[in-house]
Coordinates of C-alpha atoms and ligand atoms in Angstrom, one line a residue:
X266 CA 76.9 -98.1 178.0
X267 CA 74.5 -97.2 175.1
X268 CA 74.4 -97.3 171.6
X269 CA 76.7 -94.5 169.2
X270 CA 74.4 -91.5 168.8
X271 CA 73.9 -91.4 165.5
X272 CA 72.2 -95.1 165.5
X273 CA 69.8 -93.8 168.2
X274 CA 66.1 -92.3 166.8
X275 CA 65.1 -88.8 168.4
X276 CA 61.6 -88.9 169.8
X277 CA 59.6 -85.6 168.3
X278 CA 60.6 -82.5 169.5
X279 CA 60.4 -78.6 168.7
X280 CA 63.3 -77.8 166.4
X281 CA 65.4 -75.3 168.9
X282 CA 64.5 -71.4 167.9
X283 CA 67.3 -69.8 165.8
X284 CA 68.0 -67.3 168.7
X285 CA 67.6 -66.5 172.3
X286 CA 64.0 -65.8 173.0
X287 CA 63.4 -61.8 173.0
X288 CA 60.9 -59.9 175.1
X289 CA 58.8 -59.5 172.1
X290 CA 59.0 -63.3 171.0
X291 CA 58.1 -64.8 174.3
X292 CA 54.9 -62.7 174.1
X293 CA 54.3 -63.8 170.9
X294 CA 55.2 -67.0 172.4
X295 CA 52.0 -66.5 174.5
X296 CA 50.1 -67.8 171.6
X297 CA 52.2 -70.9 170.9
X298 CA 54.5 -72.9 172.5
X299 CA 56.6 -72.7 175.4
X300 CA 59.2 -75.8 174.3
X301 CA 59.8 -73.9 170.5
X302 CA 61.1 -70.7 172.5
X303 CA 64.4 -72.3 173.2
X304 CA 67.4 -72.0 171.6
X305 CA 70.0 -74.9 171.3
X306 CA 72.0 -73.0 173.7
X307 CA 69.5 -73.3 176.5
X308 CA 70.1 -77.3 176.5
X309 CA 73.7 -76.2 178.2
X310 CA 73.1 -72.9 179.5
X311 CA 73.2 -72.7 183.9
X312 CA 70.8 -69.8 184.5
X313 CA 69.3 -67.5 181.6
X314 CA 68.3 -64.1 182.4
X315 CA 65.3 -61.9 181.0
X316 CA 64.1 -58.5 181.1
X317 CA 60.2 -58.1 181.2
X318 CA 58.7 -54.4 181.9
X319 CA 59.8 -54.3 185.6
X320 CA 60.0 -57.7 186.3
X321 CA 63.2 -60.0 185.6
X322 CA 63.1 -63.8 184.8
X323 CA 65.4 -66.2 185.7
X324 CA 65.3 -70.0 184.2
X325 CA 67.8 -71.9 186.9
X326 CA 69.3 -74.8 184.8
X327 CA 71.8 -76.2 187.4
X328 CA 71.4 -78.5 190.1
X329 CA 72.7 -77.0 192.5
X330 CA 70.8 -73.6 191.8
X331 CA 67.7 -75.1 191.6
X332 CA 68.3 -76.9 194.7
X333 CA 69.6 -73.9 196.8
X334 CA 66.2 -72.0 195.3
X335 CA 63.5 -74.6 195.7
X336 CA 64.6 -76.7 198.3
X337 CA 67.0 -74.4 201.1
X338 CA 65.5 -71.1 200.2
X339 CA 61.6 -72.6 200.2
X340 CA 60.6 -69.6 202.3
X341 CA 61.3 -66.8 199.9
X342 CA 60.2 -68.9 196.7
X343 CA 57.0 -70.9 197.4
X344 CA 55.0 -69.1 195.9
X345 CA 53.6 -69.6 192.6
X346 CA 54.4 -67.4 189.8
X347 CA 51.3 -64.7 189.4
X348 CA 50.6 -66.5 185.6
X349 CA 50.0 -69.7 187.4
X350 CA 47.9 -68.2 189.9
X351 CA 46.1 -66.5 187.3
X352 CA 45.6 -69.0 184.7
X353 CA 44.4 -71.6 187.6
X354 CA 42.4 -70.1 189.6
X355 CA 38.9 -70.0 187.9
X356 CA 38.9 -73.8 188.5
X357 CA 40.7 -74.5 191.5
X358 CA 40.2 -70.7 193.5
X359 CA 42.9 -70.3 196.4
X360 CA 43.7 -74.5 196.4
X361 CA 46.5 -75.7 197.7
X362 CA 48.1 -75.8 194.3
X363 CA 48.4 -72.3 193.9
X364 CA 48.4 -71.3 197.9
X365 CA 51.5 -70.6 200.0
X366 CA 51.9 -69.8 204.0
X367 CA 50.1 -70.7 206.4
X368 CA 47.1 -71.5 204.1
X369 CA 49.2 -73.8 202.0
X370 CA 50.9 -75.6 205.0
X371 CA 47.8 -76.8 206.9
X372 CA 45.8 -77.6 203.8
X373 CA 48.6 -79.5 202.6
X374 CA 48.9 -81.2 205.9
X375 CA 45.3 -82.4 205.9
X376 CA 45.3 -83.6 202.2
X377 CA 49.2 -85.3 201.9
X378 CA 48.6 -87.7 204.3
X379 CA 45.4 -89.3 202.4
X380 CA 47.5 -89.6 199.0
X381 CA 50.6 -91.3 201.1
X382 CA 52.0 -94.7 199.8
X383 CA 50.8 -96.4 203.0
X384 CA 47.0 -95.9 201.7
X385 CA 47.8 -97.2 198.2
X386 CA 45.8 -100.1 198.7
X387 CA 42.6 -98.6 199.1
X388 CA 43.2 -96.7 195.9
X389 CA 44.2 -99.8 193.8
X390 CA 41.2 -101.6 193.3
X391 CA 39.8 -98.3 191.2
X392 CA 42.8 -98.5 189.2
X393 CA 42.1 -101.6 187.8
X394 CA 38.5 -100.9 187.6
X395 CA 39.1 -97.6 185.2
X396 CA 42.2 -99.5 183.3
X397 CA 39.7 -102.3 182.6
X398 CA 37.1 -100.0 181.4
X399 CA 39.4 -97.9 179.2
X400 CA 40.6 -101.6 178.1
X401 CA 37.1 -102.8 176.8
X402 CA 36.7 -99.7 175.1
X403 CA 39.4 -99.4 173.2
X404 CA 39.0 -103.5 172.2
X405 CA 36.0 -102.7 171.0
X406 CA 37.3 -99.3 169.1
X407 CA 39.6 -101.9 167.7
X408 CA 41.2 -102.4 164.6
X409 CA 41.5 -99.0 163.9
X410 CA 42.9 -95.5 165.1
X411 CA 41.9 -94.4 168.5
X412 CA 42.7 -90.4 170.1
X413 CA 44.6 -92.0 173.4
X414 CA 45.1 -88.6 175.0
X415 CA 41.3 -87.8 175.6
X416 CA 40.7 -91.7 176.3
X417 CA 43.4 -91.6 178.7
X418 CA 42.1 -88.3 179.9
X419 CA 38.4 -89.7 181.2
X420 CA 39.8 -92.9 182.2
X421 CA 42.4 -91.1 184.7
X422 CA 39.8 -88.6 185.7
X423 CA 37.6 -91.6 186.4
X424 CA 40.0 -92.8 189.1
X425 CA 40.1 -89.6 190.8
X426 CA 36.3 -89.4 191.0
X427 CA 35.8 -92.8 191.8
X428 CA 38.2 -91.9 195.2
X429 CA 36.5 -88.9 195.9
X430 CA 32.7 -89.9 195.0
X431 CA 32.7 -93.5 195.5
X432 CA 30.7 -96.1 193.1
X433 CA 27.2 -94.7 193.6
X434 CA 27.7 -91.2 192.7
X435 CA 30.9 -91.1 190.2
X436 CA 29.4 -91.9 186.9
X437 CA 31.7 -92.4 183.7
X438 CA 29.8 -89.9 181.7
X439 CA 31.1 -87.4 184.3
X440 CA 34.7 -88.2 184.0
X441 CA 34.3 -87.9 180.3
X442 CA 32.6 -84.3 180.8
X443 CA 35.3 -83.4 183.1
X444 CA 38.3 -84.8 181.1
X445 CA 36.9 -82.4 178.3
X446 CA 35.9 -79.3 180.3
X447 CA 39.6 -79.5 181.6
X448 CA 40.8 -79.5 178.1
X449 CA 39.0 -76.9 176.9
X450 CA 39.5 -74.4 179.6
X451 CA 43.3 -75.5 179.2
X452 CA 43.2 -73.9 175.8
X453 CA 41.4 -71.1 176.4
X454 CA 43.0 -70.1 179.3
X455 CA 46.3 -70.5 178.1
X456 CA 46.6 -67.2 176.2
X457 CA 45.3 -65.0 179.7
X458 CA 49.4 -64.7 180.4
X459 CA 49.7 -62.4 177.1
X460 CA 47.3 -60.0 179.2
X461 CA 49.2 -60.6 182.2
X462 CA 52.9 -59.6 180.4
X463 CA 51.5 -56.6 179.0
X464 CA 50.0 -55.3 182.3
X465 CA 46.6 -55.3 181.7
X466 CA 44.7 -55.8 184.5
X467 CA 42.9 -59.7 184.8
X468 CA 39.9 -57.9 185.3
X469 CA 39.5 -57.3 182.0
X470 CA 37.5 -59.1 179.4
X471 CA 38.8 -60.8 176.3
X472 CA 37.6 -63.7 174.5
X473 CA 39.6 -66.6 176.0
X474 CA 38.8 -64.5 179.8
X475 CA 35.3 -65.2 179.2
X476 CA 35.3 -68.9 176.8
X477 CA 37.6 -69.5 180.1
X478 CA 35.1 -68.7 182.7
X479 CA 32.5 -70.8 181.0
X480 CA 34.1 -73.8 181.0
X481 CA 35.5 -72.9 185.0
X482 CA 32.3 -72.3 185.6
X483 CA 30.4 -76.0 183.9
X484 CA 33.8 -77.7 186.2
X485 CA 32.8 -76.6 189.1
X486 CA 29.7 -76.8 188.6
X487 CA 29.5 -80.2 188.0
X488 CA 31.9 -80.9 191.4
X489 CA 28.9 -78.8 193.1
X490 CA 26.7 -81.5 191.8
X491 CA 28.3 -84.7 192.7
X492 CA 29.2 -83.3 195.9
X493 CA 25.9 -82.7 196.6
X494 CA 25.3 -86.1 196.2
X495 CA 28.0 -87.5 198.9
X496 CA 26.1 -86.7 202.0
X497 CA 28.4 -85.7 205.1
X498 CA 29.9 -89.4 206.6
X499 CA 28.8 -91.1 203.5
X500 CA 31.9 -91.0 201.0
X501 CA 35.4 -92.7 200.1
X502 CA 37.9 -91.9 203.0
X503 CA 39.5 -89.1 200.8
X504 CA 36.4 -86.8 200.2
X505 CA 35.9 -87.3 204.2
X506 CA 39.1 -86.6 205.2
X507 CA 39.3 -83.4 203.2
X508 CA 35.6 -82.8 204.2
X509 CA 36.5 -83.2 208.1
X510 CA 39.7 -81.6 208.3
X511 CA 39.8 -78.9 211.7
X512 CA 42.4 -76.6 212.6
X513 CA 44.0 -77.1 216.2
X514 CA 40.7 -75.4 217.5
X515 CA 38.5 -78.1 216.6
X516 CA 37.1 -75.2 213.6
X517 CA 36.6 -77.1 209.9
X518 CA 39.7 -76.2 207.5
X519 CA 37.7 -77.0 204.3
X520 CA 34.2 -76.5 203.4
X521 CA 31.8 -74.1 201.4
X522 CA 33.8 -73.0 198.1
X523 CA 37.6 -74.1 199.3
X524 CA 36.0 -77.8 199.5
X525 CA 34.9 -77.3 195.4
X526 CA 38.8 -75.6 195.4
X527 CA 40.5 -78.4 196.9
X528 CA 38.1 -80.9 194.7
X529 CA 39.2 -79.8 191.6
X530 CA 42.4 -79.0 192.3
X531 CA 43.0 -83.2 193.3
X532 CA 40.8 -83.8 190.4
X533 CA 43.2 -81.8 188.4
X534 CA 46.2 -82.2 189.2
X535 CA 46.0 -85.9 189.2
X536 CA 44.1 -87.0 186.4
X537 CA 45.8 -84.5 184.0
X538 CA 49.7 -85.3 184.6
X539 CA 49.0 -89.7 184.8
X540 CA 46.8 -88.9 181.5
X541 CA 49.6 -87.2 179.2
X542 CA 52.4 -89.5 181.0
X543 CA 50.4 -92.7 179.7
X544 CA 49.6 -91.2 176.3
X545 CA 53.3 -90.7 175.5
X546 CA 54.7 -94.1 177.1
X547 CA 52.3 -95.9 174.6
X548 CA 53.5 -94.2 171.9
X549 CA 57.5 -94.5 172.9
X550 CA 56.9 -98.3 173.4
X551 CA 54.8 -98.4 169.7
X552 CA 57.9 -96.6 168.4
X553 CA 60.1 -98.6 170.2
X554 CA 59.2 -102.8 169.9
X555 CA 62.2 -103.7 171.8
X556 CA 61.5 -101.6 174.4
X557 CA 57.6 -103.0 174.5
X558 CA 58.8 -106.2 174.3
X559 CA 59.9 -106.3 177.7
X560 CA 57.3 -104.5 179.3
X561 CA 55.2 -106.9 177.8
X562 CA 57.4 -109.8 179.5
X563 CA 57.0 -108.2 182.4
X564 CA 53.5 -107.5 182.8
X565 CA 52.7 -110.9 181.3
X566 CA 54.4 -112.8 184.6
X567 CA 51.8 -110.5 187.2
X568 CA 48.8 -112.4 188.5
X569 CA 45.4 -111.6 187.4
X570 CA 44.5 -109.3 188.6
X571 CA 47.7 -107.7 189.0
X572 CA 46.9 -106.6 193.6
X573 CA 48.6 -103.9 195.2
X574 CA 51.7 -105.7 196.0
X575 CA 52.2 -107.2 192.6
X576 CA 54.5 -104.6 190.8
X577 CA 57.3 -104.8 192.3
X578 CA 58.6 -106.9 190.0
X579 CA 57.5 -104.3 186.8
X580 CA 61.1 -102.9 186.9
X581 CA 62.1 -101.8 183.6
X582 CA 58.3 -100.6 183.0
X583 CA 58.8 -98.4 185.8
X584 CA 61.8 -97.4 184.1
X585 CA 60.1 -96.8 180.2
X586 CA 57.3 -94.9 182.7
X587 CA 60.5 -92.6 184.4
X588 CA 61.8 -91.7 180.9
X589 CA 58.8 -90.9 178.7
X590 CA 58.4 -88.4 182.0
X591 CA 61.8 -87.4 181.6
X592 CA 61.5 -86.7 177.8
X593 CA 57.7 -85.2 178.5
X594 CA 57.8 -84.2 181.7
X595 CA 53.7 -83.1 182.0
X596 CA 55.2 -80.2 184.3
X597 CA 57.3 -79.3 182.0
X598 CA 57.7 -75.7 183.9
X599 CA 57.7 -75.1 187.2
X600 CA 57.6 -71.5 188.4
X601 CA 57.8 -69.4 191.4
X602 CA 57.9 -65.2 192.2
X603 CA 59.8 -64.1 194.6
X604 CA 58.3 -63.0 198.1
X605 CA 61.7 -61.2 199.6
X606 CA 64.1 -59.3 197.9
X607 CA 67.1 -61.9 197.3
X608 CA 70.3 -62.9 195.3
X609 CA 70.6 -66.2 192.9
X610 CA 74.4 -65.8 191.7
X611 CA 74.8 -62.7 189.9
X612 CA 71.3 -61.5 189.9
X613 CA 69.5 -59.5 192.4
X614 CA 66.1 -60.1 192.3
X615 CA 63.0 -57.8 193.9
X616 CA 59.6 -59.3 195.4
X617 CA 57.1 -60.4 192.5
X618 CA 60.5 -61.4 190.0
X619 CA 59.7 -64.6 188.8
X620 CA 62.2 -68.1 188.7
X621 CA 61.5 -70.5 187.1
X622 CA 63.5 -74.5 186.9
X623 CA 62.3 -76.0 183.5
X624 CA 62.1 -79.7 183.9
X625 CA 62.5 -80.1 179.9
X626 CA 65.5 -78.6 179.7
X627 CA 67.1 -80.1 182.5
X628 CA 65.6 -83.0 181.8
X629 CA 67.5 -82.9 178.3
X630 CA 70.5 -80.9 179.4
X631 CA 73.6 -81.9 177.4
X632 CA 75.8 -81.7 181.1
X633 CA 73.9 -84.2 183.3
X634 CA 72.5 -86.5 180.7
X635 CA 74.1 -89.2 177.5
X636 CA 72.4 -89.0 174.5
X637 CA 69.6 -86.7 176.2
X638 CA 67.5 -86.6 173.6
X639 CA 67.2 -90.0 172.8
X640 CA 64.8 -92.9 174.5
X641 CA 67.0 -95.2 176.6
X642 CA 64.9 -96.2 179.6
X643 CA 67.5 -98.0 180.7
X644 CA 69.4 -95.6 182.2
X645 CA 66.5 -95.6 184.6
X646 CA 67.1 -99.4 186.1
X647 CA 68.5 -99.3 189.7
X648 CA 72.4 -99.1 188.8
X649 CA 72.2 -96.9 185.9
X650 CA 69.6 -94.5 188.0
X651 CA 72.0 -94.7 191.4
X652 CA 74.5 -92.5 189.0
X653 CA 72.2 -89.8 188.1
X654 CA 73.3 -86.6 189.6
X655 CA 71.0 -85.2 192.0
X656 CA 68.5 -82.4 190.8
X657 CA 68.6 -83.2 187.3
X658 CA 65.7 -84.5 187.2
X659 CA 62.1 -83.8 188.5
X660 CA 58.7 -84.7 186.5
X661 CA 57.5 -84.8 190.4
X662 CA 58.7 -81.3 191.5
X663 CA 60.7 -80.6 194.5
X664 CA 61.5 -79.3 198.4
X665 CA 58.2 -78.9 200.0
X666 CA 55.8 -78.8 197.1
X667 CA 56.7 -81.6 195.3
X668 CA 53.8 -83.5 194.6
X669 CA 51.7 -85.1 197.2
X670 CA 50.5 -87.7 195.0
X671 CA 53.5 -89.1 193.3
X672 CA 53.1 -92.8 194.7
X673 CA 49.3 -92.8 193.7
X674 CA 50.5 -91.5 190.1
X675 CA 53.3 -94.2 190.0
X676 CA 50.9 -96.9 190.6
X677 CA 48.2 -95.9 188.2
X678 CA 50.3 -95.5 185.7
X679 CA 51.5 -98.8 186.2
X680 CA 48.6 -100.9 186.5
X681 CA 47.5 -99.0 183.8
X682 CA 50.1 -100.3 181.2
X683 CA 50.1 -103.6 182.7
X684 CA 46.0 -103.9 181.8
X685 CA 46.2 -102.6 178.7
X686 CA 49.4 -104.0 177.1
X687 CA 48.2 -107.4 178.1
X688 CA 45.1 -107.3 176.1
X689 CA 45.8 -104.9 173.2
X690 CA 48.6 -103.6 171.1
X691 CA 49.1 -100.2 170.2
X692 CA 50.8 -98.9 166.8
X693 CA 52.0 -95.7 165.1
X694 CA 49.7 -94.8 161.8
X695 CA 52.2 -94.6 159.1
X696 CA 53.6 -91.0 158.4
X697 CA 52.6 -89.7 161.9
X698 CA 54.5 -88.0 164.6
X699 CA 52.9 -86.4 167.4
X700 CA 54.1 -83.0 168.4
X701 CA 55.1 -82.2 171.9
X702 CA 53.1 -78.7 172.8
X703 CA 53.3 -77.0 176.1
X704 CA 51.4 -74.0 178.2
X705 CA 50.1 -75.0 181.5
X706 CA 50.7 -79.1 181.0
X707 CA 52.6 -80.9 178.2
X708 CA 50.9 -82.9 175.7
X709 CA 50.8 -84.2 172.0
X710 CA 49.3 -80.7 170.5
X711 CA 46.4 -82.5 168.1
X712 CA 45.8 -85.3 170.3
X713 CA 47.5 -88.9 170.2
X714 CA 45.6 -91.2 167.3
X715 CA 47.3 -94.9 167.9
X716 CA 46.1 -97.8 166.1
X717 CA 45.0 -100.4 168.6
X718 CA 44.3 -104.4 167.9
X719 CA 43.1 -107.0 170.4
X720 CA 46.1 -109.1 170.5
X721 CA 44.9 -112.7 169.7
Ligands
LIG161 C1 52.3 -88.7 186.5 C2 51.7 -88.2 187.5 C3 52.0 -86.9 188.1 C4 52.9 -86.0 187.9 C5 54.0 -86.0 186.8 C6 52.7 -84.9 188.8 C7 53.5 -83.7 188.9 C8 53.4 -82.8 189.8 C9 54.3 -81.6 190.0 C10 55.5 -81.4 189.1 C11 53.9 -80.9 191.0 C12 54.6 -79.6 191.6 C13 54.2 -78.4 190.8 C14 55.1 -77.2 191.2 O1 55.9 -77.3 192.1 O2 54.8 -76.1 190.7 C15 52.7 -81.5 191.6 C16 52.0 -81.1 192.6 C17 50.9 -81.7 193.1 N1 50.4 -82.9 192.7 FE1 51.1 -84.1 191.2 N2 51.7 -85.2 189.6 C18 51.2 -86.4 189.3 C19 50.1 -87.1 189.8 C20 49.4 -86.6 190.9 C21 48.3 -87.3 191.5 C22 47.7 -88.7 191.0 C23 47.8 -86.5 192.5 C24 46.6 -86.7 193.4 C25 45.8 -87.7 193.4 C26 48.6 -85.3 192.5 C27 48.4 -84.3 193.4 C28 49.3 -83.2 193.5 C29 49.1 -82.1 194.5 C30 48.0 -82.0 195.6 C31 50.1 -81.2 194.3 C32 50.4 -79.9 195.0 C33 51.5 -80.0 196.0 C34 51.8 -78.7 196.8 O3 51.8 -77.6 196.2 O4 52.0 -78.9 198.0 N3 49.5 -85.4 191.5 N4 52.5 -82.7 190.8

């Protein structure tokens, strides 16, 4: 079906470590990146074991493992792993994100329903709004080199707001502040795990606890702020529908500080993930002309504007979108501890033991996938994608807590490409290649500077 390997070109990735990762390495690892800690090995591997103090790790990189752990045994493995709760929670508190039980299940009941595909169209008119914005600025930035991940970053946060806060009090400076307060408590919070592995209480302050807790603290206080201006009845559907949630006994589900958790948690989690998915499809399709040729012939046949039930035809963009996700997956680790004592295959794990399925190396794993490292969105059109094996792949998540906004994200995404690529094109400055970089989300470690022209 696809071309010889060796004629194929391998998007940037971390040269594989030498060795398995020890103990002592995956702490140091703490400090740089996740991705660079794995061996070749680890590409074929089923399930790798590791021994922290007390605790044991398991990476499930089978199928069927992953399956039987996420999806059957749910129960015993829905909760997040304590470094995810740890490293989130100063900006989204006890969210849904990083809930479980009963907490989790009604909060997620309120909130899925509001992000479902049936209320897409209510959502689509902002994506063209914030793609049309992010358009004009980039044409006027043009020619020359423009950072797409932050661009990307405020224009997807933009959307969000704009659902939440509606015209009046969603401002763009705001989404810009926001993009940039997320990114800069991503990196400071990223090294708080190095505390956690050595047992030091979180309590405890060191200088990314406290840079961390600033920029937490300038978050949610701007979601304070806006909210303040939504009064009760006034806003979108979404911030009222997450505003009036009751439990059975007529009691409100979310208000005081879980309605600033649940805020930024949807402001996070989907502005963030559409952001670093978009950044890397424009640079696969400026690496790749054939493959942006035909996105380009594809978007070029939508109407203008481009409504809600216009994309179906956008097939083989869905497809470039589906693999730069599965070569980038944002989520590129998804982790759990365990809440019963249990047994995966030859391991017997204790309560607090963390699993983990790592979407990157499934993703790329040399069993399930041809060529896996290469860029062949192809393998994504309906025929090809009908053969994938089950489990393999998952830039979504899984089981229960796979992500409630996946058809929201799809569509964004979409629209997005379809805006820009019909106004501007996007190329690679000669001699650079970004480089993949992971902790809490994937992205291109430095940023993503692409040169953009108006196309004439
Ligand atoms: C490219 C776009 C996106 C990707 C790749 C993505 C990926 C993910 C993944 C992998 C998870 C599960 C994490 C885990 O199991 O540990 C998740 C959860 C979630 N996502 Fe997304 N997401 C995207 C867009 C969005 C958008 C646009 C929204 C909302 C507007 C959203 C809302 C959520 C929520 C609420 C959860 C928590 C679900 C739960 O725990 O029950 N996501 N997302």
């Amino acid at each position: 079906m696809h071309a010889p390997a060796a004629a194929l070109p391998i998007p940037p990735m971390p040269a594989p470590a030498a060795r398995p990762p020890s103990f002592l390495r995956v702490l140091l690892g703490g400090r740089g990146d996740l991705l660079s800690l794995f061996p070749e090995e680890a590409y074929r591997r089923q399930v790798m074991s590791f021994r922290m103090p007390g605790r044991l790790l398991l990476v499930l990189n089978h199928p069927q493992v992953v399956r039987e752990v996420f999806v059957a045994r749910h129960e015993t493995y829905q909760r997040k792993s304590r470094f995810m709760e740890q490293a989130l929670a100063p900006v989204i508190g006890d969210s849904l994100f990083i809930n479980h039980g009963a907490v989790w299940a009604e909060r997620r009941a309120a909130i899925g329903p509001e992000l479902h595909p049936s209320r897409l169209d209510r959502f689509h008119p902002l994506f063209l709004r914030a793609a049309a914005e992010m358009a004009e600025d980039l044409a006027r930035a043009a020619p020359g080199p423009v950072e797409l991940s932050a661009a990307f970053a405020a224009a997807t946060a933009r959307v969000v707001m704009l659902a939440l806060f509606g015209e009046a009090a969603a401002r763009r400076e705001d989404a810009a502040a926001l993009a940039s307060a997320f990114t800069a408590y991503q990196a400071a919070a990223e090294n708080l795990d190095l505390f956690h592995m050595l047992g030091l209480p979180a309590w405890l302050p060191s200088p990314q606890g406290r840079a961390a807790r600033r920029h937490a603290a300038a978050i949610r206080g701007l979601i304070g702020r806006l909210l303040a201006g939504v009064p009760p009845g006034a806003g979108p559907p979404l911030l009222e529908a997450v505003r009036e949630a009751r439990r059975g006994d007529g009691t409100r589900l979310i208000e005081g500080a879980a309605l600033v958790n649940e805020i930024a948690m949807l402001l996070l989690a989907g502005s963030e993930t559409a952001a670093n998915t978009l950044t890397w499809t424009l640079y696969l399709l400026a690496a790749h002309p054939e493959a942006e040729r035909r996105v380009r012939d594809e978007v070029a046949l939508l109407p203008e504007p481009p409504g809600p039930d216009a994309l179906g035809p956008l097939v083989f963009t869905r497809a470039v979108l589906q693999e730069a996700m599965r070569l980038y997956p944002p989520v590129a680790v998804l982790s759990r501890q365990a809440l019963a004592a249990d047994r995966i295959r030859r391991w017997s794990l204790r309560p607090g033991d963390t699993v983990m399925c790592v979407p990157w190396l499934l993703h790329r794993h040399a069993a399930w996938w041809e060529h896996p490292h290469a860029f062949l969105p192809e393998r994504f059109l309906p025929e090809a994608a009908r053969r994938q094996p089950k489990f393999t792949y998952m830039p979504f998540g899984l089981g229960p807590r796979v992500c409630a906004g996946a058809a929201f994200g799809m569509a964004e995404m979409q629209v997005f490409l379809a805006v820009l690529l019909r106004r501007l094109a996007f190329a690679v400055p000669e001699g650079f290649a970004p480089r993949p970089f992971c902790r809490l989300t994937l992205r291109p470690a430095g940023g993503m500077p692409l040169r953009v022209a108006v196309r004439g």
